[in-house]
Short mmCIF file of C-alpha atoms in Angstrom, two decimals:
data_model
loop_
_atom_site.label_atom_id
_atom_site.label_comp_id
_atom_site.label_asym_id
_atom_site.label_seq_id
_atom_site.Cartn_x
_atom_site.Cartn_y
_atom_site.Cartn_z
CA UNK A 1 0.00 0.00 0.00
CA UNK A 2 3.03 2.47 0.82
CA UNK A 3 4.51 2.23 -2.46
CA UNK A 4 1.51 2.63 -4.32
CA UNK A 5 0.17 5.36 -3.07
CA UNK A 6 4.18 6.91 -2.94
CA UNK A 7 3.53 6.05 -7.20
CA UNK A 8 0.31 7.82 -7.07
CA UNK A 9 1.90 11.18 -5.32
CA UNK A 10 4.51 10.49 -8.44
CA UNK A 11 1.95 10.44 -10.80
CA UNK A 12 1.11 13.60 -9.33
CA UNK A 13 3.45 15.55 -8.87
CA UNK A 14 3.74 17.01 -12.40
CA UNK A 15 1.25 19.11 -11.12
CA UNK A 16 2.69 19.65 -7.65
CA UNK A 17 6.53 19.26 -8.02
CA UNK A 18 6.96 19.66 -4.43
CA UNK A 19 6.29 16.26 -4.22
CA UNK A 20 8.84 14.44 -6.33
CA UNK A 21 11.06 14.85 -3.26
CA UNK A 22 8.95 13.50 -0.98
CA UNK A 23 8.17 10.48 -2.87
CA UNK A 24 11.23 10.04 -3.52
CA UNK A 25 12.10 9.87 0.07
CA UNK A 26 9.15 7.58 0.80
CA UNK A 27 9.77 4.89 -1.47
CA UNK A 28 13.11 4.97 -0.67
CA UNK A 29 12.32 4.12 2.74
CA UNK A 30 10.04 1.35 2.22
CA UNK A 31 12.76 0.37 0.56
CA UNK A 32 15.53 0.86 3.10
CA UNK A 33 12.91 -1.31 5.44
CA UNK A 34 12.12 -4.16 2.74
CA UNK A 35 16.39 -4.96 2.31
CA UNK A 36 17.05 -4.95 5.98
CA UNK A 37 14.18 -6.50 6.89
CA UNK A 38 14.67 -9.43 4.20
CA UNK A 39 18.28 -9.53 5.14
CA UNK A 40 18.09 -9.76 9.02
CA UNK A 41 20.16 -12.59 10.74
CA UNK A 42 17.46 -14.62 12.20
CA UNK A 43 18.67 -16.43 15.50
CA UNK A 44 17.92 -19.40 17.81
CA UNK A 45 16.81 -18.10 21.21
CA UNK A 46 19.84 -18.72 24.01
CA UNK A 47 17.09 -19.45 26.79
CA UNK A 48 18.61 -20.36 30.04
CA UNK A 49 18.63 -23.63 32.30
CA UNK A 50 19.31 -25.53 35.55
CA UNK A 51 21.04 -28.99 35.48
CA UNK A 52 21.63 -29.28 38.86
CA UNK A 53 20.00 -31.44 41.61
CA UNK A 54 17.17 -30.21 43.65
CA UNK A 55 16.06 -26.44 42.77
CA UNK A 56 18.02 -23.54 41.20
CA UNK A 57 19.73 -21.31 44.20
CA UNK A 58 18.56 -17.46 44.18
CA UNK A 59 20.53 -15.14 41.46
CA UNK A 60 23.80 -14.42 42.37
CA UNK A 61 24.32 -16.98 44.79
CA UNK A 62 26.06 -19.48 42.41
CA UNK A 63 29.25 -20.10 42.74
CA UNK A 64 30.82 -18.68 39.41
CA UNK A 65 35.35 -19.34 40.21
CA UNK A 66 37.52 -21.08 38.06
CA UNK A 67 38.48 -23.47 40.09
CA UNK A 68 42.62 -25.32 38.93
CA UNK A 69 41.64 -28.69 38.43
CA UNK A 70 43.87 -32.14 38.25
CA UNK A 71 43.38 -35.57 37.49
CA UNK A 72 44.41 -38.09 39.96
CA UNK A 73 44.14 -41.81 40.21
CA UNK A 74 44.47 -44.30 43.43
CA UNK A 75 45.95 -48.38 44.21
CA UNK A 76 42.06 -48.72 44.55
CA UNK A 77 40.64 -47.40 41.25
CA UNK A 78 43.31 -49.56 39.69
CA UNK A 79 42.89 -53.05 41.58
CA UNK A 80 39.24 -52.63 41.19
CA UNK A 81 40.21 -52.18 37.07
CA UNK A 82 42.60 -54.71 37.03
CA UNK A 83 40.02 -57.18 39.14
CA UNK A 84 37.32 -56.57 36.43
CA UNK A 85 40.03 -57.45 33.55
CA UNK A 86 41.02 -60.69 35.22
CA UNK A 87 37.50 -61.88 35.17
CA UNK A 88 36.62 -60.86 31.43
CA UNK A 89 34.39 -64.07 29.65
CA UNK A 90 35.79 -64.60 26.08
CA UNK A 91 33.38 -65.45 23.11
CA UNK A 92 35.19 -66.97 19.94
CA UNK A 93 34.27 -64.93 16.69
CA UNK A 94 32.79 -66.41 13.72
CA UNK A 95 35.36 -67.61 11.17
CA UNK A 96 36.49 -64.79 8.83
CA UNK A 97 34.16 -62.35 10.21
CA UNK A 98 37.01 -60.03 11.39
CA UNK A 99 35.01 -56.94 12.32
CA UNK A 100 32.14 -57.27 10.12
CA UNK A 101 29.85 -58.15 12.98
CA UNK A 102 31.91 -55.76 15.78
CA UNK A 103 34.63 -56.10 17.51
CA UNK A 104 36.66 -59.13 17.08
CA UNK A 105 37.22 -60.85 20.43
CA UNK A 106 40.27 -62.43 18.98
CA UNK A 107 41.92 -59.06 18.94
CA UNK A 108 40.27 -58.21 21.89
CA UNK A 109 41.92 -60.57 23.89
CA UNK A 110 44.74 -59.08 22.62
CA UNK A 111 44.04 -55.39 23.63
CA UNK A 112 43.01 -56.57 27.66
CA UNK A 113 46.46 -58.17 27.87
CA UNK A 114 47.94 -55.32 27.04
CA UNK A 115 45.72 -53.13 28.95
CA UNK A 116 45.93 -55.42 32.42
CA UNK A 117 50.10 -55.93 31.77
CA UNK A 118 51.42 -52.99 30.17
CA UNK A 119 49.22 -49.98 29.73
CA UNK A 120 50.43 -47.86 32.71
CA UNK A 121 47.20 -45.34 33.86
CA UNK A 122 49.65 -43.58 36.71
CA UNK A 123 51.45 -42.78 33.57
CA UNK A 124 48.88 -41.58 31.14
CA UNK A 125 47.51 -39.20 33.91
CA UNK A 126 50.46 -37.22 33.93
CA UNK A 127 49.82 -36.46 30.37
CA UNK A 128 46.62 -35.58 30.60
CA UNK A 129 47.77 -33.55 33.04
CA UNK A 130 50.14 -31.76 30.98
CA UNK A 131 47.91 -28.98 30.35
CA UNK A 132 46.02 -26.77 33.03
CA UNK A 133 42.85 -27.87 33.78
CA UNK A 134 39.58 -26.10 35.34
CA UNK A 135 36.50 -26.79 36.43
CA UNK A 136 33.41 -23.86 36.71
CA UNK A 137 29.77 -24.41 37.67
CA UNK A 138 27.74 -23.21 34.92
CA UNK A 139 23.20 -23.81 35.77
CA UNK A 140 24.20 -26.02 38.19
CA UNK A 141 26.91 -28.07 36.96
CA UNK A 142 30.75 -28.31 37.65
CA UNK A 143 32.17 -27.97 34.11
CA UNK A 144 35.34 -28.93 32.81
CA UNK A 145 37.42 -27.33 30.53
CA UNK A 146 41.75 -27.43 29.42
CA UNK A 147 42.88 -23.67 28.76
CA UNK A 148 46.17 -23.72 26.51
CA UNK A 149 47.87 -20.49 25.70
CA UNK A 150 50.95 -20.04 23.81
CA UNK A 151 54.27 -20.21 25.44
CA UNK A 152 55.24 -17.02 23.15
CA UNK A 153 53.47 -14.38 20.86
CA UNK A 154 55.29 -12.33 17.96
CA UNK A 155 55.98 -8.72 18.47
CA UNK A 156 52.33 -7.22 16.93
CA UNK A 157 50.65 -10.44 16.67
CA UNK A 158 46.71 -10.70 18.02
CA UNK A 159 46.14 -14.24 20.07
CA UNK A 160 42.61 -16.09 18.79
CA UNK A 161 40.79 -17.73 21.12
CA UNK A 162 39.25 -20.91 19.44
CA UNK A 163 37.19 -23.21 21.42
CA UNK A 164 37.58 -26.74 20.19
CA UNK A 165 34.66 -29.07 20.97
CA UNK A 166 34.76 -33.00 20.47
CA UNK A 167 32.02 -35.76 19.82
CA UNK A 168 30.92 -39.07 20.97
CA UNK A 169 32.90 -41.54 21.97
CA UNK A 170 35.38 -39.21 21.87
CA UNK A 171 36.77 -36.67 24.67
CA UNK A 172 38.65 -33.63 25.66
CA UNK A 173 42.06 -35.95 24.66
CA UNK A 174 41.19 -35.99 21.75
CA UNK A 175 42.70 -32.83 20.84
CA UNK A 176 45.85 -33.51 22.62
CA UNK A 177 48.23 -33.69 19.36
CA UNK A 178 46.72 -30.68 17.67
CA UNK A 179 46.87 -28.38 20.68
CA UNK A 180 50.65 -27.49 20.76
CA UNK A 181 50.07 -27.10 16.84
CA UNK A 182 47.49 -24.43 17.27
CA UNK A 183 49.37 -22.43 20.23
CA UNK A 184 52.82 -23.28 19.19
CA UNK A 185 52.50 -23.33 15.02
CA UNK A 186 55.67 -21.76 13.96
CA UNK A 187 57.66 -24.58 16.06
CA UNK A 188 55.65 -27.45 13.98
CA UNK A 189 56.22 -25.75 10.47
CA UNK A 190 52.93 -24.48 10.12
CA UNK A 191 52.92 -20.75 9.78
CA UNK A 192 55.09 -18.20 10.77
CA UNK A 193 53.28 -17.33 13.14
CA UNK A 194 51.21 -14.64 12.14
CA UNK A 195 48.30 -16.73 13.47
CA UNK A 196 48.78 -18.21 17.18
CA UNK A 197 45.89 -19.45 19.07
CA UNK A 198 44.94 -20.05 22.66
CA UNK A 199 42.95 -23.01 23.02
CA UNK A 200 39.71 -24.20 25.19
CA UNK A 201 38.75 -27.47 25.17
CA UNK A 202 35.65 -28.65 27.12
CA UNK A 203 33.97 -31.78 28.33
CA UNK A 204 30.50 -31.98 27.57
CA UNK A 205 28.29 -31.97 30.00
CA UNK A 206 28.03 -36.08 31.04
CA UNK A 207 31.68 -36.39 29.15
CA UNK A 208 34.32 -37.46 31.16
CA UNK A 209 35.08 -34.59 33.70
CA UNK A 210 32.40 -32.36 33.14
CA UNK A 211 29.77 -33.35 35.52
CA UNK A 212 25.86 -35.21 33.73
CA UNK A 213 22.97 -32.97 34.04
CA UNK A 214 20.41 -34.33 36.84
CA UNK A 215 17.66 -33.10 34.54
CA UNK A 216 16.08 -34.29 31.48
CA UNK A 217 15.99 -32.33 28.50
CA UNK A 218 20.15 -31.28 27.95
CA UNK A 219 20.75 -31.02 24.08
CA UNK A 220 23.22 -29.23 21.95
CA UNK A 221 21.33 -25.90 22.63
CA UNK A 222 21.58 -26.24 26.16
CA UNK A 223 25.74 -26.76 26.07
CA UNK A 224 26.16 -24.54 23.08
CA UNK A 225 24.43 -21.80 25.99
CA UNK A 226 26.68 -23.20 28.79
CA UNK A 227 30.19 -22.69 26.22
CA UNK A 228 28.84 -19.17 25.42
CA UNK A 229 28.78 -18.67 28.81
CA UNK A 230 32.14 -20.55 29.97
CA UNK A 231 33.67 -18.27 26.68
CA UNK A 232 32.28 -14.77 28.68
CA UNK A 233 33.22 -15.80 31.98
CA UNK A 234 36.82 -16.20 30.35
CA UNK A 235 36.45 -12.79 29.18
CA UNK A 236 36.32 -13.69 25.72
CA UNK A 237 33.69 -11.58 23.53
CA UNK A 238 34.52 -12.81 20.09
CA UNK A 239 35.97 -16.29 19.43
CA UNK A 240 36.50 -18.91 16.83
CA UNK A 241 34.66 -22.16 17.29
CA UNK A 242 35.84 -25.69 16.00
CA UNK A 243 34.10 -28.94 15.90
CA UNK A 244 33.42 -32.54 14.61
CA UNK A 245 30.29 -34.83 15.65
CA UNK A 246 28.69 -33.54 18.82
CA UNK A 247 31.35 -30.90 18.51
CA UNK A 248 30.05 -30.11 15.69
CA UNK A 249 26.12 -29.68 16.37
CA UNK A 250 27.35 -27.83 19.70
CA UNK A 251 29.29 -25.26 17.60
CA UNK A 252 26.85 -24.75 15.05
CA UNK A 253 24.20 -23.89 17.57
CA UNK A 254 26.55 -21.58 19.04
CA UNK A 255 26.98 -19.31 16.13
CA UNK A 256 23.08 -19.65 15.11
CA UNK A 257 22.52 -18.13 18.86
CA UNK A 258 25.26 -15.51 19.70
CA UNK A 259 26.13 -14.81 15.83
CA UNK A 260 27.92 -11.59 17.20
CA UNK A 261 30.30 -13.35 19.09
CA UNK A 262 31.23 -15.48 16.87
CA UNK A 263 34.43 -14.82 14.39
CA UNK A 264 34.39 -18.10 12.71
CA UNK A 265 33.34 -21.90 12.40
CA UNK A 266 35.00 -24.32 11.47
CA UNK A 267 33.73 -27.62 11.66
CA UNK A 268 35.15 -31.41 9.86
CA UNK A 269 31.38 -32.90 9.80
CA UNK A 270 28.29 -31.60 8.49
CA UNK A 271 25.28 -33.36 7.60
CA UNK A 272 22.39 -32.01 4.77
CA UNK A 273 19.03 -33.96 5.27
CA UNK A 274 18.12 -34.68 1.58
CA UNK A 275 15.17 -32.96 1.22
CA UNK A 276 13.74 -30.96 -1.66
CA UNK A 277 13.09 -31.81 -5.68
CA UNK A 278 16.21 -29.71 -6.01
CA UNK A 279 18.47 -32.01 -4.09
CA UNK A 280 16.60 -35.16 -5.06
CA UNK A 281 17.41 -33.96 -8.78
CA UNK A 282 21.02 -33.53 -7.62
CA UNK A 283 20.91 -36.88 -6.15
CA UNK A 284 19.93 -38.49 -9.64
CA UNK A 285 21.60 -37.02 -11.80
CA UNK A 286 25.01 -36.09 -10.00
CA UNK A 287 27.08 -38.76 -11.29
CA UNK A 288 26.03 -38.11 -14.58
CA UNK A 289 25.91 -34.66 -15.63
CA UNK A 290 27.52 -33.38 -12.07
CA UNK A 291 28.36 -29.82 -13.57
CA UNK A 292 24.37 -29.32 -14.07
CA UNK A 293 23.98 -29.44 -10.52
CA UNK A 294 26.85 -28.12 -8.81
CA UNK A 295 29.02 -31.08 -7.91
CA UNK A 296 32.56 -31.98 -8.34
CA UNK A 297 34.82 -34.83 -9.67
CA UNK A 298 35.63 -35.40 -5.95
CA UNK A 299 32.19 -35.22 -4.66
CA UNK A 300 31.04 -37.99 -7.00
CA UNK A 301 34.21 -40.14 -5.94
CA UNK A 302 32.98 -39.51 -2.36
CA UNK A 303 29.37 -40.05 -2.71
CA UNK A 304 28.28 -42.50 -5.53
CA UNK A 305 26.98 -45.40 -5.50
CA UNK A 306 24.85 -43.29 -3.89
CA UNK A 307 22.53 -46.04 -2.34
CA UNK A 308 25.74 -48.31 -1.30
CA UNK A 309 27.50 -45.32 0.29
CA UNK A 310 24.91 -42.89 1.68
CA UNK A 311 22.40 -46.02 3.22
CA UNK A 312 23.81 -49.25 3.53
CA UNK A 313 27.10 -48.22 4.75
CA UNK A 314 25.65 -46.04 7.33
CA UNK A 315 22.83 -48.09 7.84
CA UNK A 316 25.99 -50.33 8.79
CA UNK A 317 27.14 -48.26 11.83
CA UNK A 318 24.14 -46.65 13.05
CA UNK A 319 23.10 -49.10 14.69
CA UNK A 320 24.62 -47.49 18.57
CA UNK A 321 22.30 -44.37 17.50
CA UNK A 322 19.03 -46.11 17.70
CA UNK A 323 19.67 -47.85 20.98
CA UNK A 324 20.95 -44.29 22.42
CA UNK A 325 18.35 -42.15 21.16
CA UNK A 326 15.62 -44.55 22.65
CA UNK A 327 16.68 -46.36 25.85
CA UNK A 328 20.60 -45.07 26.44
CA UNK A 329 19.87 -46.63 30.03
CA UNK A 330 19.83 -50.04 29.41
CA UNK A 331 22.55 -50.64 27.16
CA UNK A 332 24.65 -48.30 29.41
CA UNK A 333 24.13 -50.43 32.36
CA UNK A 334 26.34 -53.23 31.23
CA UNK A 335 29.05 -50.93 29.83
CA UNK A 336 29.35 -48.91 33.07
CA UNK A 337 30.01 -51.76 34.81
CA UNK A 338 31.81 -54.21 32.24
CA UNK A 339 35.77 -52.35 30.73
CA UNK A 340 35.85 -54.68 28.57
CA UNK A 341 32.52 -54.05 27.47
CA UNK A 342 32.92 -50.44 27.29
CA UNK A 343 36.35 -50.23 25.48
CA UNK A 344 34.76 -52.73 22.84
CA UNK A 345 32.07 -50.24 22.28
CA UNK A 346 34.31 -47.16 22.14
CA UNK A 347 37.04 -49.04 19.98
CA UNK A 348 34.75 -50.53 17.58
CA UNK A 349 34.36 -46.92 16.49
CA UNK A 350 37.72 -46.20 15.99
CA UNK A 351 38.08 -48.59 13.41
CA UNK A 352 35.27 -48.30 10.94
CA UNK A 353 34.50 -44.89 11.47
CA UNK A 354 38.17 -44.09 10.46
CA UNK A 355 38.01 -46.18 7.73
CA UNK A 356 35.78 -48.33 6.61
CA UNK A 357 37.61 -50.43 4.81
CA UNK A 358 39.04 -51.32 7.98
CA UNK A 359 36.12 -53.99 9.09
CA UNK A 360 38.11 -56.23 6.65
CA UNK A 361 41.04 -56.52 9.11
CA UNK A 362 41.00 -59.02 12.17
CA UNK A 363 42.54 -56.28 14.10
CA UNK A 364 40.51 -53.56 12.81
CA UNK A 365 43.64 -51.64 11.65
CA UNK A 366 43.30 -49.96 14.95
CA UNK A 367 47.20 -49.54 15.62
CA UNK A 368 47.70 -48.58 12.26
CA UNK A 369 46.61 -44.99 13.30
CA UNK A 370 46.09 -44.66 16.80
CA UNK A 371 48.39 -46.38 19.63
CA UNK A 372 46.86 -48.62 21.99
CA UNK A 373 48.19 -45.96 24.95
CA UNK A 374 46.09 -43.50 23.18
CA UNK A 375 43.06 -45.42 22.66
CA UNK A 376 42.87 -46.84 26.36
CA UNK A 377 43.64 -43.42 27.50
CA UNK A 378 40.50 -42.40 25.93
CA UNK A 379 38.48 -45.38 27.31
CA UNK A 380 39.46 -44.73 30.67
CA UNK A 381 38.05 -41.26 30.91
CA UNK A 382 34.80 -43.04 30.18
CA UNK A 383 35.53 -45.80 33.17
CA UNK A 384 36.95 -43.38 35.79
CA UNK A 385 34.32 -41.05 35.45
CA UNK A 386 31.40 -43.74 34.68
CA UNK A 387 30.21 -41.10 31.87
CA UNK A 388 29.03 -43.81 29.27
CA UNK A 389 25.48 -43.47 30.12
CA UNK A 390 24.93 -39.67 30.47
CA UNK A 391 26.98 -39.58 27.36
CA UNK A 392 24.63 -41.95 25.46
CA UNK A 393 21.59 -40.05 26.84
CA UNK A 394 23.00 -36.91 24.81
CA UNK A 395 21.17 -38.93 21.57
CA UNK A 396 17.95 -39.56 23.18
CA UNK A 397 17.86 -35.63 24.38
CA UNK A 398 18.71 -34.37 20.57
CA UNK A 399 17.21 -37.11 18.61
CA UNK A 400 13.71 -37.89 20.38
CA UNK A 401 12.73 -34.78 18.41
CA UNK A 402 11.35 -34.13 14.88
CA UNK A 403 14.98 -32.42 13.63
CA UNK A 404 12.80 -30.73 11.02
CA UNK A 405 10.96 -28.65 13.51
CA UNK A 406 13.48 -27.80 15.57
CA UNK A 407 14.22 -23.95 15.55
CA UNK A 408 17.77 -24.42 14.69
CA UNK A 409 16.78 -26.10 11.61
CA UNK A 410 14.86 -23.02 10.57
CA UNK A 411 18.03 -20.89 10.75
CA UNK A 412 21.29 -20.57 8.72
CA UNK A 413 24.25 -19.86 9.83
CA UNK A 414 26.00 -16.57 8.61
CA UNK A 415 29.45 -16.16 10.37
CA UNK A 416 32.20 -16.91 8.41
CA UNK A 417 32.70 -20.82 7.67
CA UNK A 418 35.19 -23.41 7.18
CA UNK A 419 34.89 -26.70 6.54
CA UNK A 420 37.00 -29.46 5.82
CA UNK A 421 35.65 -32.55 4.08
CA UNK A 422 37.60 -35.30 5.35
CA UNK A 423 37.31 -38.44 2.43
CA UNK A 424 36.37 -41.37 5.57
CA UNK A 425 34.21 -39.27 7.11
CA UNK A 426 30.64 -41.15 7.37
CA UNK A 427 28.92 -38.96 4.84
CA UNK A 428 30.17 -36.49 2.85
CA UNK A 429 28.27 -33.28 2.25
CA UNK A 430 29.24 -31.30 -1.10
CA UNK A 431 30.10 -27.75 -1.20
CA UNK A 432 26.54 -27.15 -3.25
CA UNK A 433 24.89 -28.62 -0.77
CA UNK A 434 26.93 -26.84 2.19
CA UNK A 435 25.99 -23.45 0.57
CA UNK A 436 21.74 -23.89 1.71
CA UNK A 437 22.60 -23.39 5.11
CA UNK A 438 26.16 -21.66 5.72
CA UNK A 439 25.88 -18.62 4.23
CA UNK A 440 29.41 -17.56 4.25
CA UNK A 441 31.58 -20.30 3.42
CA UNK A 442 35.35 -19.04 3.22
CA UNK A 443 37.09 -22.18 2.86
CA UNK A 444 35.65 -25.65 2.00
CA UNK A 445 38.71 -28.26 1.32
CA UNK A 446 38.86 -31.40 0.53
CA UNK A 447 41.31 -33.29 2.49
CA UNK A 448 43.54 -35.54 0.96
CA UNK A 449 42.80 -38.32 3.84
CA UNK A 450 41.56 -39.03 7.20
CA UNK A 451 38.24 -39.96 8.64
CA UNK A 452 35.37 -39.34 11.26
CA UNK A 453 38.31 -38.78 14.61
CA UNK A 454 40.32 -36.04 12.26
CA UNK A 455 41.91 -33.91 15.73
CA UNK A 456 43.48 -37.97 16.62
CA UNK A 457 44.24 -39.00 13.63
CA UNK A 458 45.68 -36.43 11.25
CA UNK A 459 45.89 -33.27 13.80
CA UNK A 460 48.69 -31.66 11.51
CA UNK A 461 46.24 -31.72 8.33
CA UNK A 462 43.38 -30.18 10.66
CA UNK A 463 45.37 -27.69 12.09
CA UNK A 464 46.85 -26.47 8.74
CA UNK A 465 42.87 -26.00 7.54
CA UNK A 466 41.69 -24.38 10.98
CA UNK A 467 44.70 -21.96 10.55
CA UNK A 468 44.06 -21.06 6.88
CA UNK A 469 40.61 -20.39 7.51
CA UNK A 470 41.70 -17.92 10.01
CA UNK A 471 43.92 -16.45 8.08
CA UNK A 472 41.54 -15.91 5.25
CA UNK A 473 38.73 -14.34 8.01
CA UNK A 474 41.18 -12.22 9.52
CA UNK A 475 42.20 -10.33 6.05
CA UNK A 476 38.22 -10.22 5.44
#
C-alpha cells in the first residue's frame, strides 16, 4: 500500500513538483525497510537452564570461580580395574568375520592383555595432566574445561581464542596432538606465526570430567548456551569455534545463537538432510551430468553409489544411535560396569569410522593410526568417570525430536565458515549442498585423507585448515 500510493503522489506531482522529493524519500524508505528487513540474521533463542539437583539457588548466589583442576588416580581405582580385567568371559568370533559383525574378540583378547600388563594409567595421567585444567559451575553443573595459551606471541601479533569441541565416543584428549600445533604453530612448520591461538577445550556436559545434568531435557542448545557462557566468563567476547560430531552440532548452535560473538566456524562434519526436488534432482543425476547441478569430480568419488554409500554403509554403523536415542539406560548399564565391554564399544568406532575399509582386518587396523596408549587413554576417561550413560543419553535428548521442527533447523548460519571434508568421514556433504545453510563459506577443502576422529588421527592436516581459515577471516 506504501509504495503505491508513494507512485500515485509520483503520478502527481507534475502538477505539484513539491512532491517528487517526498516520494522520492518515501519509497526509498520502504525500501531501506524491505532490504534490511529481508536480510536480518534470524537467531535461535539462548534461553537459560538448571542442570543441577534439587532447585536452582537465588541469582547471584552461584558459585561462578575457576576453580585449577587435576586428574588423579588411586591403588584402589586400579585393583578394582585390574580385578574386572582378570574376570573378562571370552566369546570366539565367527570364522572370517574379522570386524564385520563388531569387535573381534580375537583381537580383543589381545588389547586386555595389554591393557591389564602394560598400559600404565599412573602414567597416562600425567599427560593428561600436561595442560592446566579447570572446572566452573555453569546452571548447576561443575564444568570442565583445558585452557592452553601459547608459550610465546610475535611482536604485533593478536592471540585467537578458538574453542575446540569433540564428539561421541570421543573426549577432551582428543585434541591432545593438535593443541601445541594451534598455540605453538611456527615450532611445527605451520605458519610463521602470524596466526597463534589459545585453546579451550571442554567436556560436555556427562563427558568425562564435566559433571551429567540431573535433569532431562540437555541437548546441543543447552551446552552450546553453557560454552557461550564458559567463553564470557573467560572474558572472551569474540571467538573462533571448532568442531566434529557432537562438537560439531554444539558449535553450530553456538553461532546460530550468539552470531555476534562469533568470528568463525570451522567444523570437519556436516550433515544435509536430503530434502527438496532440487536435491533429489542432484541426487539423480550427479554422477552423470555433475556440472548441471553443482558437484565436483571429488564429490562424485565420495558419494556414488549413492545407495551403497549414503544407506547401507551407514545403515551399517548406526546401529549405537538407535539404541541411544531410545533407551541409552539399558545398554549403558552393562558398559558402566563391564571395561571390557565399554572399550569394545568405544574401539569398535575407531576402526570403521576411520576407515571403513578397515572392518576387513582381524585387528581392525586400529594400531595402524592410533596407539593402543592412546586409545585406552581415551576409554578410561569413560571408566573413571562412569560417563558412558549420560553420554549416550545426549542422543535420546537431541534425537527424540522431529529435527525438522526444531528452531535451529529453521536458521542458517551466517558467520564466516570453514569446513574441511575429510574423504572417511561417514557422509560427505558437497560444497553445493553446504551453501543452503552456511551462508558464508570461506574455505571448503577437501582433504587428501583421514576420517570421522580427524583432531586424533591427522591433527597436523586439521590444524593447517583451521589456521588457513583464520587467516583468510582475519584479512576479510
Amino acid at each position: 500500500e506504501n509504495v503505491l500510493s508513494q507512485i500515485r503522489y509520483f503520478e502527481s506531482s507534475q502538477r505539484n513538483p513539491f512532491l517528487v522529493p517526498a516520494a522520492a524519500l518515501g519509497v526509498g524508505g520502504v525500501l531501506v525497510y524491505w532490504l534490511r528487513s529481508g536480510h536480518k540474521i534470524k537467531t535461535i533463542e539462548m534461553g537459560d537452564g538448571w542442570w543441577g539437583s534439587g532447585k536452582r539457588p537465588p541469582k547471584g548466589k552461584e558459585d561462578e570461580s575457576i576453580r585449577p583442576f587435576k586428574i588423579e588416580t588411586s591403588d584402589k581405582e586400579i585393583e578394582d580395574l585390574h580385578y574386572r580385567l582378570d574376570r573378562f568371559r571370552y566369546t570366539p568370533p565367527l570364522e572370517g568375520a574379522a570386524f564385520h559383525y563388531g569387535f573381534n574378540s580375537n583381537y580383543l583378547q589381545k588389547v586386555v592383555a595389554y591393557w591389564r600388563n602394560q598400559f600404565n594409567w599412573r602414567k597416562q595421567v600425567e599427560v593428561l595432566n600436561k595442560y592446566p585444567h579447570f572446572h566452573t559451575t555453569i546452571e548447576g553443573i561443575d564444568i570442565h574445561f583445558i585452557h592452553v595459551k601459547p608459550h610465546y606471541v610475535p611482536h604485533g601479533r593478536a592471540v585467537q581464542p578458538l574453542l575446540m569441541v569433540h564428539g561421541w565416543p570421543g573426549s577432551f584428549y582428543e585434541f591432545y596432538k593438535i593443541i601445541p600445533m594451534l598455540t605453538e604453530p611456527a615450532e611445527h612448520s605451520l605458519n610463521d606465526g602470524d596466526i597463534v591461538f589459545e585453546v579451550i577445550c571442554p567436556s560436555i556436559p556427562g563427558y568425562g570430567f564435566s559433571e551429567a545434568p540431573h535433569q532431562k531435557g540437555f541437548d546441543s542448545k543447552a551446552a552450546a548456551r553453557i560454552f557461550h557462557k564458559l567463553m564470557n566468563r573467560l572474558g572472551f567476547k569474540e571467538y573462533y569455534l571448532q568442531g566434529g560430531d557432537w562438537g560439531s552440532r554444539i558449535t553450530i548452535d553456538m553461532a546460530q545463537m550468539l552470531p555476534q560473538s562469533v568470528k568463525g566456524l570451522h567444523l570437519n562434519l556436516i550433515f544435509i538432510p536430503i530434502r527438496g526436488l532440487r536435491k533429489i534432482l542432484s541426487v539423480m543425476l550427479g554422477s552423470y551430468v555433475p556440472w548441471l547441478v553443482g558437484l565436483s569430480r571429488e564429490d562424485v568419488q565420495r558419494m556414488y553409489p549413492f545407495i551403497q554409500k549414503n544407506f547401507y554403509e551407514l545403515l551399517q554403523e548406526s546401529g549405537y544411535l538407535h539404541i541411544q536415542a531410545t533407551k541409552p539406560d539399558t545398554a549403558g548399564c552393562g558398559l558402566n560396569d563391564s571395561p571390557v565391554g565399554l572399550a569394545a564399544y568405544i574401539l569398535e568406532k575407531f576402526s570403521t569410522w576411520t576407515d571403513k575399509a578397515f572392518r576387513q582386518k582381524d585387528d581392525g587396523s586400529l594400531e595402524s593410526k592410533y596407539s593402543l596408549d592412546e586409545l585406552l587413554t581415551n576409554v578410561m576417561i569413560y571408566w573413571v568417570t562412569s560417563s558412558i550413560v549420560p553420554s549416550m543419553r545426549f542422543y535420546k535428548e537431541n534425537i527424540s525430536k522431529d529435527p525438522t521442527l526444531t528452531a535451529d533447523a529453521r536458521v542458517g548460519v551466517h558467520v564466516p565458515t570453514g569446513i574441511a571434508a575429510f574423504p572417511q568421514e561417514l557422509a560427505h556433504t558437497p560444497h553445493v549442498w553446504a551453501k543452503e545453510v552456511f551462508k558464508n563459506i570461506i574455505t571448503y577443502s577437501y582433504m587428501p585423507q583421514g576420517g570421522h576422529f580427524a583432531a586424533f588421527e591427522e591433527p597436523k592436516l586439521l590444524a593447517q585448515d583451521i589456521i588457513k581459515f583464520v587467516r583468510k577471516v582475519e584479512k576479510l
